[in-house]
mmCIF file of N, CA and C in Angstrom:
data_model
loop_
_atom_site.group_PDB
_atom_site.id
_atom_site.type_symbol
_atom_site.label_atom_id
_atom_site.label_comp_id
_atom_site.label_asym_id
_atom_site.label_seq_id
_atom_site.Cartn_x
_atom_site.Cartn_y
_atom_site.Cartn_z
ATOM 1 N N ARG A 1 78.171 101.795 108.398
ATOM 2 C CA ARG A 1 79.256 101.636 109.342
ATOM 3 C C ARG A 1 79.271 102.833 110.284
ATOM 4 N N GLU A 2 79.566 102.594 111.529
ATOM 5 C CA GLU A 2 79.712 103.659 112.506
ATOM 6 C C GLU A 2 81.188 103.924 112.753
ATOM 7 N N TYR A 3 81.521 105.179 112.897
ATOM 8 C CA TYR A 3 82.885 105.574 113.186
ATOM 9 C C TYR A 3 82.962 106.046 114.626
ATOM 10 N N ARG A 4 83.986 105.631 115.328
ATOM 11 C CA ARG A 4 84.174 105.983 116.739
ATOM 12 C C ARG A 4 85.484 106.749 116.905
ATOM 13 N N ARG A 5 85.733 107.195 118.130
ATOM 14 C CA ARG A 5 86.936 107.950 118.442
ATOM 15 C C ARG A 5 88.175 107.198 117.943
ATOM 16 N N GLY A 6 89.021 107.881 117.189
ATOM 17 C CA GLY A 6 90.249 107.288 116.677
ATOM 18 C C GLY A 6 90.106 106.673 115.294
ATOM 19 N N ASP A 7 88.880 106.486 114.817
ATOM 20 C CA ASP A 7 88.680 105.924 113.480
ATOM 21 C C ASP A 7 88.974 106.983 112.414
ATOM 22 N N ALA A 8 89.326 106.527 111.259
ATOM 23 C CA ALA A 8 89.552 107.419 110.123
ATOM 24 C C ALA A 8 88.766 106.874 108.942
ATOM 25 N N PHE A 9 88.367 107.748 108.066
ATOM 26 C CA PHE A 9 87.657 107.295 106.872
ATOM 27 C C PHE A 9 88.088 108.144 105.695
ATOM 28 N N ALA A 10 87.776 107.683 104.517
ATOM 29 C CA ALA A 10 88.105 108.340 103.243
ATOM 30 C C ALA A 10 89.607 108.462 103.016
ATOM 31 N N PRO A 11 90.386 107.375 103.247
ATOM 32 C CA PRO A 11 91.835 107.485 103.045
ATOM 33 C C PRO A 11 92.217 107.756 101.595
ATOM 34 N N MET A 12 91.419 107.321 100.650
ATOM 35 C CA MET A 12 91.750 107.571 99.245
ATOM 36 C C MET A 12 91.648 109.044 98.897
ATOM 37 N N ALA A 13 90.884 109.807 99.707
ATOM 38 C CA ALA A 13 90.781 111.247 99.466
ATOM 39 C C ALA A 13 92.119 111.934 99.668
ATOM 40 N N LEU A 14 93.030 111.300 100.389
ATOM 41 C CA LEU A 14 94.358 111.879 100.580
ATOM 42 C C LEU A 14 95.191 111.777 99.312
ATOM 43 N N VAL A 15 94.885 110.798 98.491
ATOM 44 C CA VAL A 15 95.674 110.545 97.296
ATOM 45 C C VAL A 15 95.066 111.203 96.056
ATOM 46 N N CYS A 16 93.763 111.062 95.918
ATOM 47 C CA CYS A 16 93.121 111.632 94.733
ATOM 48 C C CYS A 16 91.701 112.094 95.073
ATOM 49 N N ALA A 17 91.301 113.170 94.452
ATOM 50 C CA ALA A 17 89.955 113.689 94.661
ATOM 51 C C ALA A 17 88.986 112.908 93.780
ATOM 52 N N SER A 18 87.900 112.456 94.392
ATOM 53 C CA SER A 18 86.864 111.761 93.612
ATOM 54 C C SER A 18 85.517 112.013 94.271
ATOM 55 N N GLU A 19 84.500 111.917 93.479
ATOM 56 C CA GLU A 19 83.140 112.127 93.982
ATOM 57 C C GLU A 19 82.791 111.027 94.976
ATOM 58 N N GLN A 20 82.281 111.436 96.134
ATOM 59 C CA GLN A 20 81.920 110.476 97.180
ATOM 60 C C GLN A 20 80.616 109.771 96.840
ATOM 61 N N GLN A 21 80.559 108.497 97.125
ATOM 62 C CA GLN A 21 79.385 107.688 96.815
ATOM 63 C C GLN A 21 78.408 107.589 97.982
ATOM 64 N N SER A 22 78.778 108.162 99.131
ATOM 65 C CA SER A 22 77.894 108.078 100.292
ATOM 66 C C SER A 22 77.916 109.406 101.045
ATOM 67 N N THR A 23 76.954 109.534 101.949
ATOM 68 C CA THR A 23 76.868 110.707 102.807
ATOM 69 C C THR A 23 77.217 110.272 104.219
ATOM 70 N N ILE A 24 77.995 111.061 104.906
ATOM 71 C CA ILE A 24 78.340 110.753 106.286
ATOM 72 C C ILE A 24 77.633 111.783 107.151
ATOM 73 N N ILE A 25 76.888 111.296 108.140
ATOM 74 C CA ILE A 25 76.066 112.152 108.989
ATOM 75 C C ILE A 25 76.515 112.006 110.439
ATOM 76 N N CYS A 26 76.623 113.125 111.138
ATOM 77 C CA CYS A 26 76.996 113.115 112.543
ATOM 78 C C CYS A 26 75.767 112.705 113.363
ATOM 79 N N GLN A 27 75.919 111.703 114.218
ATOM 80 C CA GLN A 27 74.808 111.225 115.036
ATOM 81 C C GLN A 27 74.747 111.912 116.390
ATOM 82 N N GLU A 28 75.855 112.410 116.877
ATOM 83 C CA GLU A 28 75.896 113.092 118.164
ATOM 84 C C GLU A 28 76.984 114.144 118.115
ATOM 85 N N ASP A 29 77.001 115.044 119.100
ATOM 86 C CA ASP A 29 78.040 116.076 119.129
ATOM 87 C C ASP A 29 79.397 115.423 118.965
ATOM 88 N N GLY A 30 80.228 115.990 118.142
ATOM 89 C CA GLY A 30 81.527 115.383 117.904
ATOM 90 C C GLY A 30 82.547 116.403 117.454
ATOM 91 N N CYS A 31 83.744 115.933 117.301
ATOM 92 C CA CYS A 31 84.857 116.757 116.852
ATOM 93 C C CYS A 31 85.689 115.904 115.901
ATOM 94 N N LEU A 32 86.063 116.456 114.789
ATOM 95 C CA LEU A 32 86.882 115.743 113.818
ATOM 96 C C LEU A 32 88.099 116.580 113.466
ATOM 97 N N TRP A 33 89.141 115.929 113.055
ATOM 98 C CA TRP A 33 90.296 116.608 112.504
ATOM 99 C C TRP A 33 90.300 116.326 111.015
ATOM 100 N N GLN A 34 90.507 117.349 110.240
ATOM 101 C CA GLN A 34 90.580 117.184 108.792
ATOM 102 C C GLN A 34 92.033 117.328 108.361
ATOM 103 N N LEU A 35 92.480 116.417 107.534
ATOM 104 C CA LEU A 35 93.804 116.499 106.939
ATOM 105 C C LEU A 35 93.603 116.712 105.439
ATOM 106 N N PRO A 36 93.742 117.944 104.972
ATOM 107 C CA PRO A 36 93.519 118.219 103.547
ATOM 108 C C PRO A 36 94.498 117.440 102.674
ATOM 109 N N CYS A 37 94.012 116.997 101.525
ATOM 110 C CA CYS A 37 94.857 116.174 100.650
ATOM 111 C C CYS A 37 96.107 116.926 100.212
ATOM 112 N N HIS A 38 96.013 118.235 99.982
ATOM 113 C CA HIS A 38 97.204 118.978 99.539
ATOM 114 C C HIS A 38 98.264 118.997 100.644
ATOM 115 N N SER A 39 97.851 119.041 101.914
ATOM 116 C CA SER A 39 98.818 119.009 103.026
ATOM 117 C C SER A 39 99.471 117.638 103.121
ATOM 118 N N PHE A 40 98.659 116.587 102.986
ATOM 119 C CA PHE A 40 99.187 115.224 103.031
ATOM 120 C C PHE A 40 100.177 115.010 101.889
ATOM 121 N N GLN A 41 99.788 115.398 100.692
ATOM 122 C CA GLN A 41 100.650 115.195 99.535
ATOM 123 C C GLN A 41 101.942 116.002 99.666
ATOM 124 N N ALA A 42 101.856 117.222 100.186
ATOM 125 C CA ALA A 42 103.059 118.039 100.380
ATOM 126 C C ALA A 42 103.998 117.384 101.389
ATOM 127 N N ALA A 43 103.420 116.828 102.463
ATOM 128 C CA ALA A 43 104.247 116.171 103.482
ATOM 129 C C ALA A 43 104.930 114.933 102.916
ATOM 130 N N VAL A 44 104.209 114.154 102.127
ATOM 131 C CA VAL A 44 104.785 112.939 101.539
ATOM 132 C C VAL A 44 105.869 113.305 100.540
ATOM 133 N N VAL A 45 105.598 114.260 99.682
ATOM 134 C CA VAL A 45 106.581 114.678 98.684
ATOM 135 C C VAL A 45 107.798 115.273 99.374
ATOM 136 N N LEU A 46 107.579 116.128 100.374
ATOM 137 C CA LEU A 46 108.695 116.729 101.092
ATOM 138 C C LEU A 46 109.517 115.652 101.785
ATOM 139 N N GLY A 47 108.842 114.689 102.405
ATOM 140 C CA GLY A 47 109.554 113.593 103.058
ATOM 141 C C GLY A 47 110.390 112.808 102.073
ATOM 142 N N ASN A 48 109.832 112.536 100.900
ATOM 143 C CA ASN A 48 110.570 111.804 99.872
ATOM 144 C C ASN A 48 111.746 112.629 99.346
ATOM 145 N N GLU A 49 111.532 113.925 99.168
ATOM 146 C CA GLU A 49 112.615 114.788 98.690
ATOM 147 C C GLU A 49 113.738 114.861 99.717
ATOM 148 N N GLN A 50 113.378 114.954 101.008
ATOM 149 C CA GLN A 50 114.389 115.014 102.054
ATOM 150 C C GLN A 50 115.169 113.703 102.113
ATOM 151 N N ARG A 51 114.470 112.563 102.011
ATOM 152 C CA ARG A 51 115.146 111.262 102.019
ATOM 153 C C ARG A 51 116.066 111.146 100.809
ATOM 154 N N PHE A 52 115.591 111.598 99.650
ATOM 155 C CA PHE A 52 116.386 111.549 98.425
ATOM 156 C C PHE A 52 117.675 112.353 98.600
ATOM 157 N N ALA A 53 117.547 113.591 99.088
ATOM 158 C CA ALA A 53 118.719 114.460 99.266
ATOM 159 C C ALA A 53 119.671 113.869 100.306
ATOM 160 N N SER A 54 119.116 113.348 101.389
ATOM 161 C CA SER A 54 119.939 112.752 102.443
ATOM 162 C C SER A 54 120.693 111.525 101.923
ATOM 163 N N THR A 55 120.004 110.694 101.158
ATOM 164 C CA THR A 55 120.636 109.495 100.605
ATOM 165 C C THR A 55 121.728 109.872 99.614
ATOM 166 N N CYS A 56 121.491 110.884 98.792
ATOM 167 C CA CYS A 56 122.534 111.348 97.865
ATOM 168 C C CYS A 56 123.769 111.809 98.634
ATOM 169 N N ARG A 57 123.553 112.570 99.719
ATOM 170 C CA ARG A 57 124.692 113.034 100.519
ATOM 171 C C ARG A 57 125.465 111.844 101.099
ATOM 172 N N MET A 58 124.733 110.847 101.593
ATOM 173 C CA MET A 58 125.389 109.669 102.164
ATOM 174 C C MET A 58 126.169 108.921 101.090
ATOM 175 N N LEU A 59 125.594 108.744 99.917
ATOM 176 C CA LEU A 59 126.274 108.012 98.841
ATOM 177 C C LEU A 59 127.534 108.742 98.382
ATOM 178 N N ARG A 60 127.507 110.062 98.398
ATOM 179 C CA ARG A 60 128.696 110.829 97.993
ATOM 180 C C ARG A 60 129.853 110.631 98.970
ATOM 181 N N ARG A 61 129.564 110.181 100.183
ATOM 182 C CA ARG A 61 130.618 109.957 101.182
ATOM 183 C C ARG A 61 131.343 108.629 100.956
ATOM 184 N N VAL A 62 130.748 107.745 100.165
ATOM 185 C CA VAL A 62 131.377 106.452 99.900
ATOM 186 C C VAL A 62 132.546 106.677 98.957
ATOM 187 N N HIS A 63 133.727 106.287 99.406
ATOM 188 C CA HIS A 63 134.964 106.585 98.679
ATOM 189 C C HIS A 63 134.895 106.175 97.206
ATOM 190 N N CYS A 64 134.440 104.965 96.932
ATOM 191 C CA CYS A 64 134.456 104.474 95.547
ATOM 192 C C CYS A 64 133.378 105.122 94.671
ATOM 193 N N LEU A 65 132.488 105.922 95.263
ATOM 194 C CA LEU A 65 131.449 106.591 94.478
ATOM 195 C C LEU A 65 131.720 108.079 94.293
ATOM 196 N N ARG A 66 132.729 108.596 94.942
ATOM 197 C CA ARG A 66 132.977 110.046 94.952
ATOM 198 C C ARG A 66 133.158 110.644 93.574
ATOM 199 N N GLY A 67 133.727 109.919 92.643
ATOM 200 C CA GLY A 67 133.975 110.460 91.314
ATOM 201 C C GLY A 67 132.786 110.395 90.374
ATOM 202 N N LEU A 68 131.705 109.786 90.817
ATOM 203 C CA LEU A 68 130.540 109.666 89.937
ATOM 204 C C LEU A 68 129.800 110.991 89.802
ATOM 205 N N PRO A 69 129.245 111.253 88.618
ATOM 206 C CA PRO A 69 128.440 112.463 88.439
ATOM 207 C C PRO A 69 127.184 112.409 89.328
ATOM 208 N N SER A 70 126.657 113.564 89.652
ATOM 209 C CA SER A 70 125.468 113.646 90.511
ATOM 210 C C SER A 70 124.305 112.821 89.968
ATOM 211 N N ALA A 71 124.125 112.831 88.653
ATOM 212 C CA ALA A 71 123.014 112.074 88.056
ATOM 213 C C ALA A 71 123.173 110.573 88.311
ATOM 214 N N ARG A 72 124.393 110.086 88.269
ATOM 215 C CA ARG A 72 124.648 108.667 88.510
ATOM 216 C C ARG A 72 124.386 108.333 89.981
ATOM 217 N N ILE A 73 124.820 109.219 90.886
ATOM 218 C CA ILE A 73 124.548 109.036 92.316
ATOM 219 C C ILE A 73 123.030 109.004 92.528
ATOM 220 N N ALA A 74 122.334 109.952 91.916
ATOM 221 C CA ALA A 74 120.871 110.033 92.062
ATOM 222 C C ALA A 74 120.192 108.765 91.557
ATOM 223 N N SER A 75 120.757 108.138 90.534
ATOM 224 C CA SER A 75 120.139 106.911 90.000
ATOM 225 C C SER A 75 120.253 105.741 90.975
ATOM 226 N N LEU A 76 121.177 105.836 91.932
ATOM 227 C CA LEU A 76 121.332 104.772 92.931
ATOM 228 C C LEU A 76 120.304 104.870 94.058
ATOM 229 N N VAL A 77 119.772 106.063 94.294
ATOM 230 C CA VAL A 77 118.873 106.280 95.435
ATOM 231 C C VAL A 77 117.678 105.328 95.436
ATOM 232 N N PRO A 78 116.953 105.163 94.320
ATOM 233 C CA PRO A 78 115.792 104.265 94.364
ATOM 234 C C PRO A 78 116.163 102.801 94.642
ATOM 235 N N MET A 79 117.423 102.469 94.491
ATOM 236 C CA MET A 79 117.855 101.092 94.723
ATOM 237 C C MET A 79 118.161 100.818 96.190
ATOM 238 N N THR A 80 118.221 101.875 96.999
ATOM 239 C CA THR A 80 118.506 101.693 98.419
ATOM 240 C C THR A 80 117.228 101.316 99.158
ATOM 241 N N SER A 81 117.385 100.645 100.258
ATOM 242 C CA SER A 81 116.232 100.329 101.107
ATOM 243 C C SER A 81 116.650 100.495 102.556
ATOM 244 N N GLU A 82 115.683 100.847 103.376
ATOM 245 C CA GLU A 82 115.971 101.078 104.792
ATOM 246 C C GLU A 82 115.924 99.765 105.555
ATOM 247 N N LEU A 83 116.892 99.566 106.394
ATOM 248 C CA LEU A 83 116.982 98.362 107.230
ATOM 249 C C LEU A 83 117.043 98.843 108.674
ATOM 250 N N VAL A 84 116.070 98.435 109.492
ATOM 251 C CA VAL A 84 116.022 98.855 110.886
ATOM 252 C C VAL A 84 116.454 97.681 111.756
ATOM 253 N N LEU A 85 117.426 97.931 112.630
ATOM 254 C CA LEU A 85 117.940 96.888 113.520
ATOM 255 C C LEU A 85 117.748 97.288 114.975
ATOM 256 N N GLN A 86 117.455 96.317 115.807
ATOM 257 C CA GLN A 86 117.372 96.522 117.247
ATOM 258 C C GLN A 86 118.747 96.230 117.852
ATOM 259 N N PRO A 87 119.054 96.807 119.019
ATOM 260 C CA PRO A 87 120.341 96.517 119.657
ATOM 261 C C PRO A 87 120.541 95.015 119.848
ATOM 262 N N GLY A 88 121.711 94.530 119.497
ATOM 263 C CA GLY A 88 122.037 93.113 119.618
ATOM 264 C C GLY A 88 121.713 92.293 118.384
ATOM 265 N N ALA A 89 120.926 92.843 117.462
ATOM 266 C CA ALA A 89 120.571 92.111 116.238
ATOM 267 C C ALA A 89 121.757 92.147 115.275
ATOM 268 N N PRO A 90 122.107 90.995 114.694
ATOM 269 C CA PRO A 90 123.235 90.989 113.749
ATOM 270 C C PRO A 90 122.839 91.578 112.400
ATOM 271 N N LEU A 91 123.701 92.385 111.854
ATOM 272 C CA LEU A 91 123.490 92.887 110.501
ATOM 273 C C LEU A 91 123.742 91.739 109.521
ATOM 274 N N ARG A 92 124.808 91.036 109.755
ATOM 275 C CA ARG A 92 125.102 89.812 109.001
ATOM 276 C C ARG A 92 125.919 88.917 109.912
ATOM 277 N N LYS A 93 125.864 87.636 109.637
ATOM 278 C CA LYS A 93 126.575 86.675 110.476
ATOM 279 C C LYS A 93 127.851 86.212 109.798
ATOM 280 N N ARG A 94 128.799 85.807 110.612
ATOM 281 C CA ARG A 94 130.068 85.302 110.128
ATOM 282 C C ARG A 94 129.819 84.203 109.096
ATOM 283 N N GLY A 95 130.527 84.256 108.007
ATOM 284 C CA GLY A 95 130.396 83.260 106.948
ATOM 285 C C GLY A 95 129.393 83.641 105.871
ATOM 286 N N ALA A 96 128.514 84.605 106.163
ATOM 287 C CA ALA A 96 127.521 85.024 105.177
ATOM 288 C C ALA A 96 128.162 85.955 104.151
ATOM 289 N N ILE A 97 127.660 85.914 102.943
ATOM 290 C CA ILE A 97 128.132 86.822 101.897
ATOM 291 C C ILE A 97 127.236 88.055 101.940
ATOM 292 N N PRO A 98 127.822 89.246 102.179
ATOM 293 C CA PRO A 98 126.998 90.449 102.266
ATOM 294 C C PRO A 98 126.331 90.758 100.940
ATOM 295 N N PRO A 99 125.065 91.188 100.978
ATOM 296 C CA PRO A 99 124.346 91.489 99.739
ATOM 297 C C PRO A 99 124.720 92.832 99.133
ATOM 298 N N GLY A 100 125.472 93.643 99.843
ATOM 299 C CA GLY A 100 125.850 94.958 99.330
ATOM 300 C C GLY A 100 126.496 95.778 100.412
ATOM 301 N N ALA A 101 126.717 97.039 100.116
ATOM 302 C CA ALA A 101 127.305 97.960 101.086
ATOM 303 C C ALA A 101 126.215 98.462 102.016
ATOM 304 N N TYR A 102 126.622 98.901 103.192
ATOM 305 C CA TYR A 102 125.686 99.444 104.173
ATOM 306 C C TYR A 102 126.112 100.859 104.513
ATOM 307 N N LEU A 103 125.194 101.789 104.468
ATOM 308 C CA LEU A 103 125.436 103.161 104.874
ATOM 309 C C LEU A 103 124.722 103.353 106.205
ATOM 310 N N VAL A 104 125.454 103.698 107.229
ATOM 311 C CA VAL A 104 124.865 103.848 108.562
ATOM 312 C C VAL A 104 124.221 105.233 108.653
ATOM 313 N N CYS A 105 122.899 105.254 108.811
ATOM 314 C CA CYS A 105 122.161 106.518 108.915
ATOM 315 C C CYS A 105 122.034 106.969 110.365
ATOM 316 N N ALA A 106 121.850 106.021 111.264
ATOM 317 C CA ALA A 106 121.695 106.323 112.690
ATOM 318 C C ALA A 106 122.153 105.116 113.481
ATOM 319 N N GLY A 107 122.541 105.340 114.719
ATOM 320 C CA GLY A 107 122.983 104.243 115.567
ATOM 321 C C GLY A 107 124.443 103.920 115.327
ATOM 322 N N SER A 108 124.852 102.752 115.779
ATOM 323 C CA SER A 108 126.236 102.337 115.570
ATOM 324 C C SER A 108 126.300 100.822 115.439
ATOM 325 N N LEU A 109 127.311 100.371 114.733
ATOM 326 C CA LEU A 109 127.552 98.947 114.514
ATOM 327 C C LEU A 109 128.969 98.639 114.980
ATOM 328 N N VAL A 110 129.185 97.424 115.441
ATOM 329 C CA VAL A 110 130.529 97.004 115.818
ATOM 330 C C VAL A 110 130.791 95.681 115.116
ATOM 331 N N ARG A 111 132.014 95.510 114.647
ATOM 332 C CA ARG A 111 132.384 94.267 113.957
ATOM 333 C C ARG A 111 133.267 93.458 114.884
ATOM 334 N N SER A 112 132.895 92.216 115.093
ATOM 335 C CA SER A 112 133.730 91.347 115.924
ATOM 336 C C SER A 112 134.399 90.309 115.035
ATOM 337 N N VAL A 113 135.669 90.051 115.327
ATOM 338 C CA VAL A 113 136.479 89.137 114.525
ATOM 339 C C VAL A 113 136.952 88.004 115.429
ATOM 340 N N PRO A 114 136.737 86.750 115.004
ATOM 341 C CA PRO A 114 137.186 85.631 115.843
ATOM 342 C C PRO A 114 138.709 85.518 115.846
ATOM 343 N N HIS A 115 139.268 85.037 116.942
ATOM 344 C CA HIS A 115 140.704 84.814 117.002
ATOM 345 C C HIS A 115 140.982 83.716 118.025
ATOM 346 N N ASN A 116 142.175 83.177 117.937
ATOM 347 C CA ASN A 116 142.653 82.218 118.930
ATOM 348 C C ASN A 116 143.686 82.915 119.796
ATOM 349 N N GLY A 117 143.507 82.796 121.108
ATOM 350 C CA GLY A 117 144.423 83.411 122.052
ATOM 351 C C GLY A 117 145.742 82.662 122.115
ATOM 352 N N GLU A 118 146.666 83.172 122.919
ATOM 353 C CA GLU A 118 147.997 82.572 123.051
ATOM 354 C C GLU A 118 147.918 81.122 123.523
ATOM 355 N N SER A 119 146.954 80.822 124.371
ATOM 356 C CA SER A 119 146.852 79.453 124.886
ATOM 357 C C SER A 119 145.873 78.611 124.056
ATOM 358 N N GLY A 120 145.482 79.124 122.891
ATOM 359 C CA GLY A 120 144.632 78.353 121.998
ATOM 360 C C GLY A 120 143.145 78.561 122.196
ATOM 361 N N GLU A 121 142.748 79.321 123.232
ATOM 362 C CA GLU A 121 141.318 79.539 123.446
ATOM 363 C C GLU A 121 140.768 80.476 122.378
ATOM 364 N N GLU A 122 139.508 80.219 122.030
ATOM 365 C CA GLU A 122 138.856 81.057 121.031
ATOM 366 C C GLU A 122 138.306 82.307 121.694
ATOM 367 N N GLY A 123 138.240 83.366 120.946
ATOM 368 C CA GLY A 123 137.695 84.614 121.462
ATOM 369 C C GLY A 123 137.269 85.516 120.324
ATOM 370 N N GLU A 124 136.877 86.711 120.669
ATOM 371 C CA GLU A 124 136.438 87.698 119.687
ATOM 372 C C GLU A 124 137.199 88.987 119.932
ATOM 373 N N THR A 125 137.608 89.617 118.857
ATOM 374 C CA THR A 125 138.208 90.935 118.944
ATOM 375 C C THR A 125 137.218 91.916 118.353
ATOM 376 N N VAL A 126 136.946 92.965 119.062
ATOM 377 C CA VAL A 126 136.036 93.983 118.545
ATOM 378 C C VAL A 126 136.836 94.903 117.640
ATOM 379 N N ALA A 127 136.400 94.971 116.392
ATOM 380 C CA ALA A 127 137.060 95.801 115.387
ATOM 381 C C ALA A 127 136.378 97.175 115.364
ATOM 382 N N PRO A 128 136.635 97.980 114.362
ATOM 383 C CA PRO A 128 136.098 99.343 114.347
ATOM 384 C C PRO A 128 134.583 99.404 114.516
ATOM 385 N N THR A 129 134.171 100.508 115.119
ATOM 386 C CA THR A 129 132.747 100.794 115.265
ATOM 387 C C THR A 129 132.348 101.705 114.108
ATOM 388 N N TYR A 130 131.194 101.449 113.549
ATOM 389 C CA TYR A 130 130.666 102.263 112.459
ATOM 390 C C TYR A 130 129.498 103.073 113.002
ATOM 391 N N GLY A 131 129.512 104.381 112.758
ATOM 392 C CA GLY A 131 128.457 105.257 113.244
ATOM 393 C C GLY A 131 127.778 105.979 112.101
ATOM 394 N N ALA A 132 126.853 106.847 112.462
ATOM 395 C CA ALA A 132 126.088 107.602 111.460
ATOM 396 C C ALA A 132 127.036 108.286 110.473
ATOM 397 N N GLY A 133 126.767 108.074 109.196
ATOM 398 C CA GLY A 133 127.587 108.661 108.139
ATOM 399 C C GLY A 133 128.666 107.741 107.623
ATOM 400 N N ASP A 134 128.914 106.626 108.322
ATOM 401 C CA ASP A 134 129.933 105.687 107.877
ATOM 402 C C ASP A 134 129.365 104.699 106.866
ATOM 403 N N CYS A 135 130.239 104.154 106.079
ATOM 404 C CA CYS A 135 129.864 103.141 105.103
ATOM 405 C C CYS A 135 130.604 101.863 105.417
ATOM 406 N N TYR A 136 129.875 100.761 105.451
ATOM 407 C CA TYR A 136 130.484 99.452 105.692
ATOM 408 C C TYR A 136 130.429 98.671 104.391
ATOM 409 N N ILE A 137 131.601 98.423 103.780
ATOM 410 C CA ILE A 137 131.631 97.710 102.501
ATOM 411 C C ILE A 137 132.586 96.508 102.566
ATOM 412 N N HIS A 138 133.010 96.130 103.743
ATOM 413 C CA HIS A 138 133.982 95.050 103.904
ATOM 414 C C HIS A 138 133.523 93.796 103.159
ATOM 415 N N GLY A 139 134.349 93.306 102.258
ATOM 416 C CA GLY A 139 134.064 92.061 101.545
ATOM 417 C C GLY A 139 132.987 92.186 100.471
ATOM 418 N N VAL A 140 132.604 93.395 100.120
ATOM 419 C CA VAL A 140 131.529 93.571 99.142
ATOM 420 C C VAL A 140 132.067 93.961 97.779
ATOM 421 N N LEU A 141 132.906 94.991 97.764
ATOM 422 C CA LEU A 141 133.376 95.516 96.463
ATOM 423 C C LEU A 141 134.780 95.064 96.162
#
């Protein structure tokens, strides 16, 4: 196989050291960037540790979880998952049963509530906006 500009090889070397089964030879003048496995592993571990600490801080802000011991809060972290939304995308639709609480890490959410106006016309009322650090648990707990 030939490798060209932008290609990468030996991705498993980032995870574990093992004896290589082939030799790679440079065919023409070139330049490569090396990412040592210890640097990659440190970045991944650090990223995971930062996410873990950040998630623990967010969970401690949830009113109904405040009294839990740190170990119990920490046990919830692996159960969380990241949900990325684009502007205008619904987090959940009216009538749906929410699968759980939502902790807003970035961005903002707005809740709209249907209503009938004085003359009977239907409309929407914009309820509170949820921003980074807020927890949305309406109808969940």
